[in-house]
Short mmCIF file of C-alpha atoms and ligand atoms in Angstrom, two decimals:
data_model
loop_
_atom_site.label_atom_id
_atom_site.label_comp_id
_atom_site.label_asym_id
_atom_site.label_seq_id
_atom_site.Cartn_x
_atom_site.Cartn_y
_atom_site.Cartn_z
CA UNK A 1 -27.68 -78.49 -30.98
CA UNK A 2 -29.45 -78.57 -34.24
CA UNK A 3 -28.90 -81.09 -37.03
CA UNK A 4 -29.18 -77.90 -39.64
CA UNK A 5 -25.79 -76.32 -37.94
CA UNK A 6 -23.48 -75.27 -40.60
CA UNK A 7 -20.01 -74.59 -40.00
CA UNK A 8 -19.47 -70.87 -39.42
CA UNK A 9 -23.45 -70.08 -38.98
CA UNK A 10 -24.38 -68.10 -36.20
CA UNK A 11 -26.95 -71.13 -34.42
CA UNK A 12 -30.46 -68.63 -33.60
CA UNK A 13 -32.24 -71.09 -31.91
CA UNK A 14 -32.20 -69.72 -28.84
CA UNK A 15 -35.45 -67.84 -27.87
CA UNK A 16 -35.46 -64.11 -26.87
CA UNK A 17 -38.05 -60.87 -27.75
CA UNK A 18 -37.16 -59.51 -30.56
CA UNK A 19 -34.97 -56.61 -30.45
CA UNK A 20 -37.11 -53.41 -31.06
CA UNK A 21 -37.74 -50.33 -29.34
CA UNK A 22 -41.13 -51.24 -28.75
CA UNK A 23 -41.27 -48.71 -25.74
CA UNK A 24 -43.16 -45.89 -25.55
CA UNK A 25 -41.36 -42.67 -26.01
CA UNK A 26 -41.55 -40.09 -23.26
CA UNK A 27 -42.68 -36.66 -23.31
CA UNK A 28 -38.95 -35.08 -23.68
CA UNK A 29 -38.24 -37.88 -26.41
CA UNK A 30 -41.68 -36.75 -28.13
CA UNK A 31 -40.97 -33.33 -27.89
CA UNK A 32 -37.14 -33.86 -28.92
CA UNK A 33 -38.62 -35.66 -32.17
CA UNK A 34 -40.75 -33.02 -32.38
CA UNK A 35 -38.76 -30.03 -32.64
CA UNK A 36 -35.62 -31.56 -34.19
CA UNK A 37 -37.72 -32.78 -37.51
CA UNK A 38 -39.65 -29.42 -37.44
CA UNK A 39 -36.04 -27.78 -37.36
CA UNK A 40 -34.94 -30.32 -40.24
CA UNK A 41 -37.70 -30.00 -42.20
CA UNK A 42 -37.89 -25.66 -41.87
CA UNK A 43 -34.33 -25.49 -42.90
CA UNK A 44 -32.95 -24.30 -39.86
CA UNK A 45 -29.93 -27.07 -39.64
CA UNK A 46 -29.40 -29.84 -41.57
CA UNK A 47 -29.76 -33.89 -39.71
CA UNK A 48 -25.96 -34.07 -40.47
CA UNK A 49 -25.10 -30.86 -38.68
CA UNK A 50 -27.49 -32.17 -35.41
CA UNK A 51 -25.28 -35.71 -35.94
CA UNK A 52 -22.26 -33.21 -36.27
CA UNK A 53 -22.59 -31.39 -33.06
CA UNK A 54 -23.27 -34.82 -31.09
CA UNK A 55 -19.96 -36.35 -31.93
CA UNK A 56 -18.33 -32.58 -30.58
CA UNK A 57 -20.19 -33.75 -27.92
CA UNK A 58 -19.84 -36.87 -27.08
CA UNK A 59 -15.18 -35.74 -27.97
CA UNK A 60 -15.09 -34.15 -24.42
CA UNK A 61 -13.82 -35.27 -21.25
CA UNK A 62 -12.68 -34.18 -18.01
CA UNK A 63 -9.03 -34.90 -19.14
CA UNK A 64 -9.80 -31.58 -21.41
CA UNK A 65 -9.88 -29.91 -18.27
CA UNK A 66 -7.14 -31.89 -16.60
CA UNK A 67 -4.90 -30.68 -19.43
CA UNK A 68 -5.63 -26.97 -18.20
CA UNK A 69 -5.73 -27.73 -14.55
CA UNK A 70 -1.80 -29.33 -14.75
CA UNK A 71 -0.64 -26.48 -17.05
CA UNK A 72 -1.78 -23.68 -14.96
CA UNK A 73 -0.30 -25.84 -12.17
CA UNK A 74 3.19 -25.72 -14.39
CA UNK A 75 2.94 -22.58 -15.97
CA UNK A 76 2.21 -19.68 -13.53
CA UNK A 77 1.50 -17.28 -16.93
CA UNK A 78 -0.68 -19.40 -18.26
CA UNK A 79 -2.76 -20.03 -14.68
CA UNK A 80 -2.63 -16.16 -14.40
CA UNK A 81 -4.50 -15.63 -18.44
CA UNK A 82 -6.88 -19.13 -17.01
CA UNK A 83 -8.21 -16.98 -13.57
CA UNK A 84 -8.90 -13.89 -15.93
CA UNK A 85 -10.02 -15.47 -19.47
CA UNK A 86 -11.25 -18.93 -18.95
CA UNK A 87 -12.25 -19.71 -22.28
CA UNK A 88 -9.50 -17.70 -23.95
CA UNK A 89 -7.06 -19.97 -21.99
CA UNK A 90 -8.31 -23.25 -22.75
CA UNK A 91 -8.45 -21.86 -26.70
CA UNK A 92 -5.08 -21.81 -26.40
CA UNK A 93 -4.50 -25.13 -25.36
CA UNK A 94 -6.88 -25.55 -28.93
CA UNK A 95 -9.76 -26.89 -27.13
CA UNK A 96 -12.96 -24.81 -28.88
CA UNK A 97 -16.13 -24.01 -27.80
CA UNK A 98 -18.85 -24.56 -29.57
CA UNK A 99 -21.43 -22.82 -27.86
CA UNK A 100 -21.10 -19.18 -26.61
CA UNK A 101 -20.43 -19.93 -23.11
CA UNK A 102 -18.21 -18.11 -21.26
CA UNK A 103 -16.38 -19.94 -18.87
CA UNK A 104 -14.92 -18.48 -15.51
CA UNK A 105 -12.25 -20.46 -13.62
CA UNK A 106 -12.36 -20.48 -9.69
CA UNK A 107 -8.82 -21.61 -8.26
CA UNK A 108 -8.85 -22.86 -4.77
CA UNK A 109 -6.42 -21.71 -2.01
CA UNK A 110 -5.58 -22.23 1.76
CA UNK A 111 -8.96 -20.13 2.27
CA UNK A 112 -11.39 -20.56 -0.10
CA UNK A 113 -12.88 -23.73 -1.53
CA UNK A 114 -15.01 -23.72 -4.32
CA UNK A 115 -18.08 -25.54 -5.31
CA UNK A 116 -19.95 -25.61 -8.57
CA UNK A 117 -23.23 -25.77 -9.10
CA UNK A 118 -26.45 -25.23 -11.64
CA UNK A 119 -29.61 -24.75 -8.87
CA UNK A 120 -31.41 -24.22 -11.87
CA UNK A 121 -30.92 -27.24 -14.18
CA UNK A 122 -27.17 -28.52 -15.38
CA UNK A 123 -25.14 -26.26 -17.14
CA UNK A 124 -21.77 -27.41 -16.66
CA UNK A 125 -18.50 -26.13 -18.51
CA UNK A 126 -18.87 -29.22 -21.12
CA UNK A 127 -16.79 -27.97 -23.44
CA UNK A 128 -13.81 -28.71 -21.29
CA UNK A 129 -15.43 -32.24 -19.11
CA UNK A 130 -18.17 -33.36 -21.55
CA UNK A 131 -21.29 -34.46 -20.16
CA UNK A 132 -21.95 -33.76 -16.36
CA UNK A 133 -22.30 -36.24 -13.67
CA UNK A 134 -25.58 -37.80 -13.36
CA UNK A 135 -25.87 -36.30 -9.08
CA UNK A 136 -25.34 -32.94 -10.80
CA UNK A 137 -28.30 -32.70 -12.78
CA UNK A 138 -30.85 -34.54 -9.86
CA UNK A 139 -32.35 -32.35 -7.66
CA UNK A 140 -30.91 -32.86 -4.15
CA UNK A 141 -27.10 -31.85 -5.19
CA UNK A 142 -28.70 -28.96 -6.41
CA UNK A 143 -30.78 -27.34 -3.75
CA UNK A 144 -28.32 -29.06 -0.96
CA UNK A 145 -25.26 -27.46 -2.75
CA UNK A 146 -26.24 -23.75 -2.00
CA UNK A 147 -28.40 -24.57 1.66
CA UNK A 148 -25.64 -26.36 2.99
CA UNK A 149 -22.42 -26.70 1.44
CA UNK A 150 -20.51 -28.20 4.10
CA UNK A 151 -22.63 -30.90 4.91
CA UNK A 152 -23.16 -31.90 0.87
CA UNK A 153 -18.93 -31.91 0.55
CA UNK A 154 -18.53 -34.32 3.68
CA UNK A 155 -20.70 -36.68 1.66
CA UNK A 156 -18.43 -36.65 -0.60
CA UNK A 157 -15.76 -37.05 2.08
CA UNK A 158 -14.61 -33.50 2.00
CA UNK A 159 -14.82 -31.96 5.17
CA UNK A 160 -13.57 -28.23 4.91
CA UNK A 161 -11.91 -26.71 7.84
CA UNK A 162 -14.38 -24.30 9.38
CA UNK A 163 -11.54 -21.22 8.68
CA UNK A 164 -11.58 -22.11 5.31
CA UNK A 165 -14.50 -20.54 3.22
CA UNK A 166 -16.96 -22.17 1.03
CA UNK A 167 -18.14 -20.25 -2.13
CA UNK A 168 -20.92 -22.07 -4.26
CA UNK A 169 -21.26 -20.81 -7.91
CA UNK A 170 -24.76 -21.05 -9.39
CA UNK A 171 -23.74 -21.65 -12.98
CA UNK A 172 -26.10 -20.05 -15.71
CA UNK A 173 -26.88 -20.99 -19.86
CA UNK A 174 -24.05 -18.43 -20.31
CA UNK A 175 -21.52 -18.57 -17.24
CA UNK A 176 -20.29 -22.11 -16.78
CA UNK A 177 -17.82 -22.60 -14.08
CA UNK A 178 -14.54 -24.54 -13.62
CA UNK A 179 -12.79 -25.28 -10.16
CA UNK A 180 -9.32 -25.01 -10.04
CA UNK A 181 -7.45 -26.90 -7.42
CA UNK A 182 -4.84 -27.82 -5.19
CA UNK A 183 -1.89 -28.89 -6.54
CA UNK A 184 -1.32 -31.65 -3.88
CA UNK A 185 1.97 -31.66 -1.71
CA UNK A 186 4.67 -33.71 -3.21
CA UNK A 187 4.65 -33.54 -6.35
CA UNK A 188 7.22 -30.51 -7.20
CA UNK A 189 9.44 -32.57 -9.87
CA UNK A 190 5.97 -33.98 -11.45
CA UNK A 191 5.02 -34.16 -15.49
CA UNK A 192 2.12 -32.32 -16.76
CA UNK A 193 1.73 -35.31 -18.44
CA UNK A 194 1.75 -36.76 -14.30
CA UNK A 195 0.12 -34.23 -12.93
CA UNK A 196 -3.02 -34.19 -15.26
CA UNK A 197 -3.51 -37.73 -14.58
CA UNK A 198 -4.07 -36.84 -11.38
CA UNK A 199 -7.07 -34.14 -11.61
CA UNK A 200 -10.38 -36.50 -11.70
CA UNK A 201 -13.53 -35.02 -12.99
CA UNK A 202 -15.03 -33.82 -9.63
CA UNK A 203 -12.01 -32.35 -8.41
CA UNK A 204 -13.28 -29.63 -11.33
CA UNK A 205 -16.61 -29.69 -10.24
CA UNK A 206 -15.36 -29.04 -5.98
CA UNK A 207 -16.76 -32.02 -4.49
CA UNK A 208 -13.18 -33.56 -4.22
CA UNK A 209 -10.12 -32.57 -3.26
CA UNK A 210 -7.03 -33.51 -6.03
CA UNK A 211 -4.53 -35.75 -3.59
CA UNK A 212 -2.11 -38.43 -4.42
CA UNK A 213 -4.66 -41.55 -3.47
CA UNK A 214 -6.91 -41.61 -5.66
CA UNK A 215 -7.57 -44.95 -5.97
CA UNK A 216 -7.89 -45.09 -2.29
CA UNK A 217 -10.60 -42.23 -2.27
FE1 LIG B 301 -28.81 -25.44 -15.88
#
């Protein structure tokens, strides 16, 4: 405690480095800054538009996809529309697509298990799931998901029986996929909101099923 301590004033007599961005930016950060500044300078975008778009991206989360899945489980007509036109059905629920990507919804059945990947980079159904997990963007998952999907699934704790086909769908810049997981048994009388709470991001990527014991998984 120092002598000049005043009531209500934050004492700052401890030592730490000044809080500044003194780490040199990396290659991609420099590229992003250069491109952003050029786009603004050329009048193609405004700083406000970029900020607004970032807010839109940050507003997306797997809760949106979970609501879509829960609706599909409880409303057979909606499920049909969802499988026929993923984007259109999501838009029915008020989910906007801020880009020109299409959405194909892949239904898991007792015969087929779907898994999604982007082998090239990190294409992902961001309008309905938000940002992808880090492992989705890393090379081991991107390469191995198509070469040895059963082994990758097993590492997530998901054992797919031999008589179930594993289908891997490779996302592109314009075509994104969302897995419609199987509805767990014992949820027949559950409300849509209760069902939505069961549906996880990873289940909509296809690496795990939806189960009643999410915590234990
Ligand atoms: Fe990609």
